CSV table of C-alpha atoms in Angstrom, one decimal:
chain,number,residue,atom,x,y,z
A,284,MET,CA,116.1,105.8,163.1
A,285,ASN,CA,114.7,108.6,161.1
A,286,THR,CA,112.1,107.4,158.6
A,287,THR,CA,110.9,110.7,157.2
A,288,ILE,CA,110.4,110.6,153.5
A,289,GLN,CA,112.1,113.5,151.7
A,290,PRO,CA,110.3,114.9,148.7
A,291,SER,CA,112.0,114.3,145.4
A,292,ARG,CA,113.7,117.3,143.8
A,293,GLY,CA,111.2,117.1,140.8
A,294,ARG,CA,108.1,117.3,143.1
A,295,PHE,CA,109.8,120.2,144.9
A,296,LEU,CA,110.3,122.1,141.7
A,297,LEU,CA,106.7,121.4,140.7
A,298,ASP,CA,105.4,122.6,144.0
A,299,ARG,CA,107.4,125.8,143.6
A,300,GLY,CA,105.8,126.7,140.4
A,301,ALA,CA,108.5,125.3,138.0
A,302,SER,CA,105.8,123.6,135.9
A,303,MET,CA,104.6,126.8,134.4
A,304,PRO,CA,107.3,126.9,131.7
A,305,LEU,CA,106.6,123.3,130.8
A,306,ILE,CA,103.0,123.9,130.0
A,307,LEU,CA,103.5,127.3,128.4
A,308,PRO,CA,104.1,125.9,124.8
A,309,ALA,CA,100.9,123.9,124.9
A,310,THR,CA,99.0,126.8,126.3
A,311,VAL,CA,100.3,129.1,123.6
A,312,LEU,CA,99.3,126.5,120.9
A,313,VAL,CA,95.8,126.3,122.3
A,314,LEU,CA,95.3,130.0,122.3
A,315,ILE,CA,96.6,130.4,118.7
A,316,PHE,CA,94.7,127.5,117.1
A,317,LEU,CA,91.6,127.2,119.3
A,318,VAL,CA,90.7,130.2,121.3
A,319,GLY,CA,91.9,132.8,118.8
A,320,PRO,CA,90.0,131.5,115.8
A,321,PHE,CA,86.9,131.1,118.0
A,322,TYR,CA,86.9,134.6,119.1
A,323,TYR,CA,87.6,135.8,115.6
A,324,MET,CA,84.6,133.8,114.3
A,325,ALA,CA,82.4,135.2,117.1
A,326,TYR,CA,83.4,138.8,116.3
A,327,THR,CA,83.0,138.2,112.5
A,328,ALA,CA,79.5,136.8,113.0
A,329,MET,CA,78.6,140.3,114.4
A,330,THR,CA,79.8,142.1,111.2
A,331,ASP,CA,78.4,142.4,107.7
A,332,LEU,CA,81.7,141.3,106.1
A,333,SER,CA,81.4,140.1,102.5
A,334,PHE,CA,83.9,139.6,99.8
A,335,ALA,CA,81.2,139.5,97.2
A,336,ASN,CA,79.7,142.9,98.1
A,337,PRO,CA,82.1,145.9,98.3
A,338,ASP,CA,79.6,147.8,100.3
A,339,GLN,CA,79.8,145.3,103.2
A,340,ASN,CA,83.4,145.9,104.5
A,341,GLY,CA,82.9,144.4,107.9
A,342,ALA,CA,81.0,147.0,109.8
A,343,PHE,CA,79.7,146.0,113.3
A,344,ILE,CA,76.1,145.1,113.2
A,345,GLY,CA,75.6,143.4,116.5
A,346,LEU,CA,73.2,140.4,116.4
A,347,ASP,CA,71.5,141.2,113.1
A,348,ASN,CA,73.1,138.1,111.4
A,349,PHE,CA,71.6,135.8,114.1
A,350,ARG,CA,68.2,137.4,113.9
A,351,ARG,CA,68.1,136.9,110.2
A,352,LEU,CA,69.5,133.4,110.6
A,353,VAL,CA,66.7,132.4,113.1
A,354,ARG,CA,63.8,134.3,111.8
A,355,SER,CA,64.1,134.4,108.0
A,356,ASP,CA,66.4,131.7,106.6
A,357,PRO,CA,64.3,128.6,105.7
A,358,ILE,CA,67.5,127.0,104.2
A,359,PHE,CA,69.3,127.2,107.5
A,360,TRP,CA,66.4,125.5,109.3
A,361,GLY,CA,66.1,122.9,106.5
A,362,SER,CA,69.8,122.1,106.8
A,363,PHE,CA,69.6,122.1,110.7
A,364,TRP,CA,66.7,119.5,110.9
A,365,LEU,CA,68.4,117.5,108.2
A,366,THR,CA,71.5,117.4,110.3
A,367,ILE,CA,69.6,116.5,113.4
A,368,ARG,CA,67.8,113.6,111.6
A,369,PHE,CA,71.1,112.4,110.2
A,370,VAL,CA,72.8,112.5,113.7
A,371,VAL,CA,69.9,110.7,115.4
A,372,ALA,CA,69.6,107.9,112.8
A,373,ALA,CA,73.4,107.3,112.2
A,374,VAL,CA,74.4,107.3,115.9
A,375,ALA,CA,71.4,105.3,117.0
A,376,LEU,CA,72.2,102.6,114.4
A,377,GLU,CA,76.0,102.7,115.1
A,378,PHE,CA,75.3,102.4,118.9
A,379,VAL,CA,72.8,99.5,118.6
A,380,LEU,CA,75.0,97.5,116.2
A,381,GLY,CA,78.2,98.4,117.9
A,382,PHE,CA,76.9,97.4,121.3
A,383,PHE,CA,75.5,94.1,119.9
A,384,LEU,CA,78.9,93.2,118.2
A,385,ALA,CA,80.8,94.1,121.3
A,386,TRP,CA,78.6,92.0,123.5
A,387,LEU,CA,78.9,89.0,121.1
A,388,ILE,CA,82.7,89.4,121.0
A,389,TRP,CA,82.9,89.7,124.8
A,390,ARG,CA,80.7,86.7,125.4
A,391,PHE,CA,81.5,84.2,122.8
A,392,ILE,CA,84.9,85.0,121.1
A,393,GLU,CA,88.1,84.1,123.0
A,394,ARG,CA,90.7,85.2,120.6
A,395,GLN,CA,89.7,88.8,120.1
A,396,ARG,CA,93.0,90.4,118.8
A,397,LEU,CA,92.6,89.5,115.2
A,398,LEU,CA,88.9,90.5,115.1
A,399,THR,CA,89.5,93.8,116.8
A,400,THR,CA,92.3,94.6,114.3
A,401,LEU,CA,90.0,94.0,111.4
A,402,LEU,CA,87.5,96.2,113.0
A,403,LEU,CA,89.9,99.0,112.8
A,404,VAL,CA,90.1,99.1,109.0
A,405,PRO,CA,87.0,101.2,108.1
A,406,MET,CA,87.6,103.8,110.9
A,407,MET,CA,91.3,104.1,110.0
A,408,LEU,CA,90.4,105.3,106.5
A,409,ALA,CA,90.3,109.2,106.0
A,410,PRO,CA,86.7,110.5,105.5
A,411,VAL,CA,87.8,111.9,102.1
A,412,ALA,CA,89.1,108.4,101.0
A,413,VAL,CA,85.8,106.9,102.2
A,414,GLY,CA,83.8,109.4,100.2
A,415,LEU,CA,85.9,108.8,97.1
A,416,ILE,CA,85.5,105.0,97.4
A,417,TRP,CA,81.8,105.0,97.9
A,418,ARG,CA,81.3,107.6,95.1
A,419,LEU,CA,83.1,105.2,92.7
A,420,LEU,CA,81.2,102.2,94.1
A,421,LEU,CA,77.8,103.8,93.6
A,422,GLN,CA,78.6,105.7,90.4
A,423,GLY,CA,75.6,105.3,88.0
A,424,ASP,CA,77.4,104.0,84.9
A,425,PHE,CA,80.2,101.7,86.1
A,426,GLY,CA,79.9,101.5,89.9
A,427,MET,CA,80.2,98.0,91.2
A,428,VAL,CA,77.6,98.3,93.9
A,429,SER,CA,75.2,100.0,91.6
A,430,HIS,CA,75.6,97.2,89.1
A,431,TYR,CA,74.7,94.5,91.7
A,432,LEU,CA,71.7,96.7,93.0
A,433,ARG,CA,70.4,96.5,89.4
A,434,GLN,CA,70.9,92.9,89.1
A,435,VAL,CA,68.7,92.2,92.2
A,436,GLY,CA,66.1,94.8,91.1
A,437,LEU,CA,66.7,97.4,93.9
A,438,LEU,CA,67.8,100.0,91.4
A,439,SER,CA,66.3,100.8,88.0
A,440,GLN,CA,68.5,100.7,84.9
A,441,SER,CA,68.1,104.4,84.2
A,442,SER,CA,68.9,105.8,87.8
A,443,ALA,CA,71.8,106.1,90.1
A,444,VAL,CA,71.8,106.2,93.9
A,445,PHE,CA,73.1,109.8,94.3
A,446,SER,CA,70.7,111.2,91.7
A,447,THR,CA,67.7,109.7,93.4
A,448,PRO,CA,66.5,112.1,96.2
A,449,SER,CA,64.8,109.3,98.2
A,450,LEU,CA,67.9,107.2,98.4
A,451,VAL,CA,70.6,109.9,99.1
A,452,MET,CA,70.3,110.3,102.8
A,453,PRO,CA,69.7,106.6,103.7
A,454,THR,CA,72.8,105.8,101.6
A,455,ILE,CA,74.8,108.5,103.4
A,456,ILE,CA,73.6,107.1,106.8
A,457,ALA,CA,74.5,103.6,105.8
A,458,ILE,CA,78.1,104.6,104.8
A,459,ASP,CA,78.5,106.5,108.0
A,460,VAL,CA,77.3,103.4,110.0
A,461,TRP,CA,79.7,101.2,107.9
A,462,GLN,CA,82.6,103.5,108.8
A,463,TRP,CA,82.0,104.2,112.5
A,464,THR,CA,80.2,101.2,114.0
A,465,PRO,CA,83.6,99.6,114.6
A,466,PHE,CA,84.6,102.7,116.7
A,467,VAL,CA,81.6,102.1,118.9
A,468,THR,CA,82.2,98.4,119.1
A,469,LEU,CA,85.9,98.8,120.3
A,470,ILE,CA,84.9,101.5,122.9
A,471,ILE,CA,82.1,99.3,124.2
A,472,LEU,CA,84.2,96.1,124.1
A,473,ALA,CA,86.9,97.9,126.2
A,474,GLY,CA,84.3,98.9,128.7
A,475,LEU,CA,82.8,95.4,128.9
A,476,MET,CA,86.3,93.8,129.4
A,477,SER,CA,87.0,96.1,132.3
A,478,LEU,CA,83.8,95.2,134.3
A,479,PRO,CA,84.3,93.4,137.5
A,480,ARG,CA,83.0,89.7,137.5
A,481,SER,CA,81.9,89.6,141.1
A,482,PRO,CA,78.4,91.4,140.6
A,483,PHE,CA,77.6,88.9,137.8
A,484,GLU,CA,78.6,85.9,139.9
A,485,ALA,CA,76.7,87.1,142.9
A,486,ALA,CA,73.6,87.8,140.7
A,487,THR,CA,73.9,84.3,139.2
A,488,MET,CA,73.9,82.8,142.6
A,489,ASP,CA,70.8,84.7,143.5
A,490,GLY,CA,69.0,83.3,140.5
A,491,ALA,CA,69.0,86.3,138.3
A,492,GLY,CA,68.8,85.5,134.6
A,493,PRO,CA,70.9,86.9,131.7
A,494,TRP,CA,68.3,89.7,131.0
A,495,ARG,CA,68.1,90.9,134.7
A,496,GLN,CA,71.9,90.9,134.8
A,497,PHE,CA,72.0,92.9,131.6
A,498,VAL,CA,69.5,95.4,132.8
A,499,ASP,CA,70.3,95.8,136.5
A,500,ILE,CA,74.1,95.3,136.4
A,501,LEU,CA,75.7,95.7,133.1
A,502,LEU,CA,73.9,98.8,131.7
A,503,PRO,CA,74.3,100.8,135.0
A,504,LEU,CA,78.0,99.9,135.1
A,505,MET,CA,78.4,100.8,131.4
A,506,ARG,CA,76.5,104.1,131.6
A,507,PRO,CA,79.7,106.3,131.6
A,508,ILE,CA,81.1,104.5,128.6
A,509,ILE,CA,77.8,104.6,126.8
A,510,ALA,CA,77.5,108.4,127.4
A,511,LEU,CA,81.0,108.9,126.2
A,512,VAL,CA,80.4,107.0,123.0
A,513,LEU,CA,77.2,108.7,122.2
A,514,LEU,CA,78.8,112.1,123.0
A,515,LEU,CA,81.9,111.5,120.8
A,516,ARG,CA,79.8,110.2,117.9
A,517,GLY,CA,77.1,112.8,118.2
A,518,ILE,CA,79.7,115.6,118.0
A,519,ASP,CA,81.5,114.1,115.0
A,520,ALA,CA,78.3,113.3,113.2
A,521,PHE,CA,77.0,116.8,113.7
A,522,LYS,CA,80.1,118.2,112.1
A,523,GLU,CA,80.0,115.7,109.2
A,524,PHE,CA,81.3,117.3,106.1
A,525,ASP,CA,84.0,115.5,104.2
A,526,LYS,CA,82.2,112.3,103.0
A,527,VAL,CA,78.9,114.1,102.2
A,528,PHE,CA,80.7,116.8,100.3
A,529,ILE,CA,82.8,114.4,98.2
A,530,MET,CA,79.9,112.1,97.4
A,531,THR,CA,77.1,114.5,96.8
A,532,GLY,CA,78.2,118.2,97.3
A,533,GLY,CA,74.9,118.6,99.2
A,534,GLY,CA,72.8,117.6,96.3
A,535,PRO,CA,70.8,116.8,94.3
A,536,GLY,CA,69.4,120.2,95.1
A,537,THR,CA,69.6,120.5,98.9
A,538,VAL,CA,68.6,117.0,99.8
A,539,SER,CA,71.8,116.2,101.5
A,540,GLU,CA,72.9,119.7,102.3
A,541,LEU,CA,74.0,119.3,106.0
A,542,LEU,CA,74.5,122.3,108.2
A,543,SER,CA,78.3,122.1,107.7
A,544,ILE,CA,77.9,122.1,104.0
A,545,TYR,CA,75.5,125.1,104.1
A,546,ALA,CA,78.1,127.0,106.3
A,547,TYR,CA,80.7,126.1,103.6
A,548,ARG,CA,78.4,127.3,100.8
A,549,VAL,CA,77.6,130.6,102.5
A,550,ASN,CA,81.3,131.3,103.4
A,551,PHE,CA,83.3,130.0,100.4
A,552,LYS,CA,80.8,130.1,97.4
A,553,HIS,CA,78.8,133.2,98.2
A,554,TRP,CA,81.8,134.8,100.2
A,555,ASN,CA,79.3,136.2,102.8
A,556,LEU,CA,81.8,135.8,105.7
A,557,GLY,CA,79.7,137.6,108.4
A,558,TYR,CA,76.6,135.6,107.9
A,559,GLY,CA,78.6,132.4,107.3
A,560,ALA,CA,80.4,132.9,110.6
A,561,ALA,CA,77.0,133.2,112.2
A,562,VAL,CA,76.0,129.9,110.7
A,563,SER,CA,79.3,128.3,111.9
A,564,PHE,CA,78.7,129.6,115.4
A,565,MET,CA,75.4,127.9,115.5
A,566,VAL,CA,77.2,124.6,114.8
A,567,TYR,CA,79.4,125.3,117.8
A,568,LEU,CA,76.5,126.3,120.0
A,569,VAL,CA,74.6,123.1,119.2
A,570,VAL,CA,77.6,120.9,119.9
A,571,LEU,CA,78.1,122.8,123.2
A,572,ILE,CA,74.5,122.2,124.2
A,573,MET,CA,75.0,118.4,123.4
A,574,CYS,CA,78.1,118.2,125.5
A,575,SER,CA,76.3,120.0,128.4
A,576,ILE,CA,73.3,117.6,128.2
A,577,PHE,CA,75.3,114.4,128.2
A,578,TYR,CA,77.6,115.6,131.0
A,579,LYS,CA,74.8,116.6,133.2
A,580,ALA,CA,72.9,113.3,132.4
A,581,VAL,CA,75.9,111.2,133.6
A,582,TYR,CA,76.8,113.5,136.5
A,583,TRP,CA,73.4,114.0,138.0
A,584,LYS,CA,72.6,110.2,137.9
A,585,SER,CA,76.0,109.3,139.5
A,586,ALA,CA,75.5,111.9,142.1
A,587,ALA,CA,72.0,110.8,142.9
A,588,GLU,CA,73.3,107.2,143.3
A,589,ARG,CA,76.1,108.4,145.6
A,590,ALA,CA,73.6,110.2,147.7
């Protein structure tokens, strides 16, 4: 009796290269909407193109925009370090709160479906909608949250949150934490629910307490999920634009002018497109470095453990 398994016709076609027409539409879309704009931005960053100055008609100037950006633009560096502080503070708070909530749900709540559904509400809102909601809630004259802050003495009668420089960035960080902590919670909770039970049972039999199990078993097993969460939130926070632009427009002054808002101002208010493309390229470069660091941190650690 011949038991040879014949390959299916679909697998035969894939092996013969028939898959190329199937992936061609997606490849074309990626080239049009991702690769093409990126190379156009990189080329524009090496020109002096400006719609506000007729003498700057897009002549090639090499790396002059980048030299000016790095050496003699204090506003860029102010926006850059402000963005770094925002990313570190917001992502750290979101991770700590999200991990704690996920651990509580995993350990002590049996019926998780309703709670996880409610957690989706803040992150399902569009960033523009979140910015408009909190702008109204914190409005100086009739904002509900501002009213209660005055009632408890946390805000003076003659001031508003978004017009007080010392309150602007902490408020923006708090709003970002409110919106995106549920995202961290859900991803961490999914990772916790997928963990095998046998290592924890063996550790319990060996006399290991909850803290040792958390440090020696749970955290190492959760490292790829933690790296993924930090990477996704770090990239998204570094590109933050919508909420901050709607709520403050980068003000008062430049107190909340993140790097993305500075790039918008250079490109679409000053119409200095060559220099603005250089600013935008720096945003891309920082995000690329972040991705590389997180990837290598996870990969090298895993490779060392396998060795």
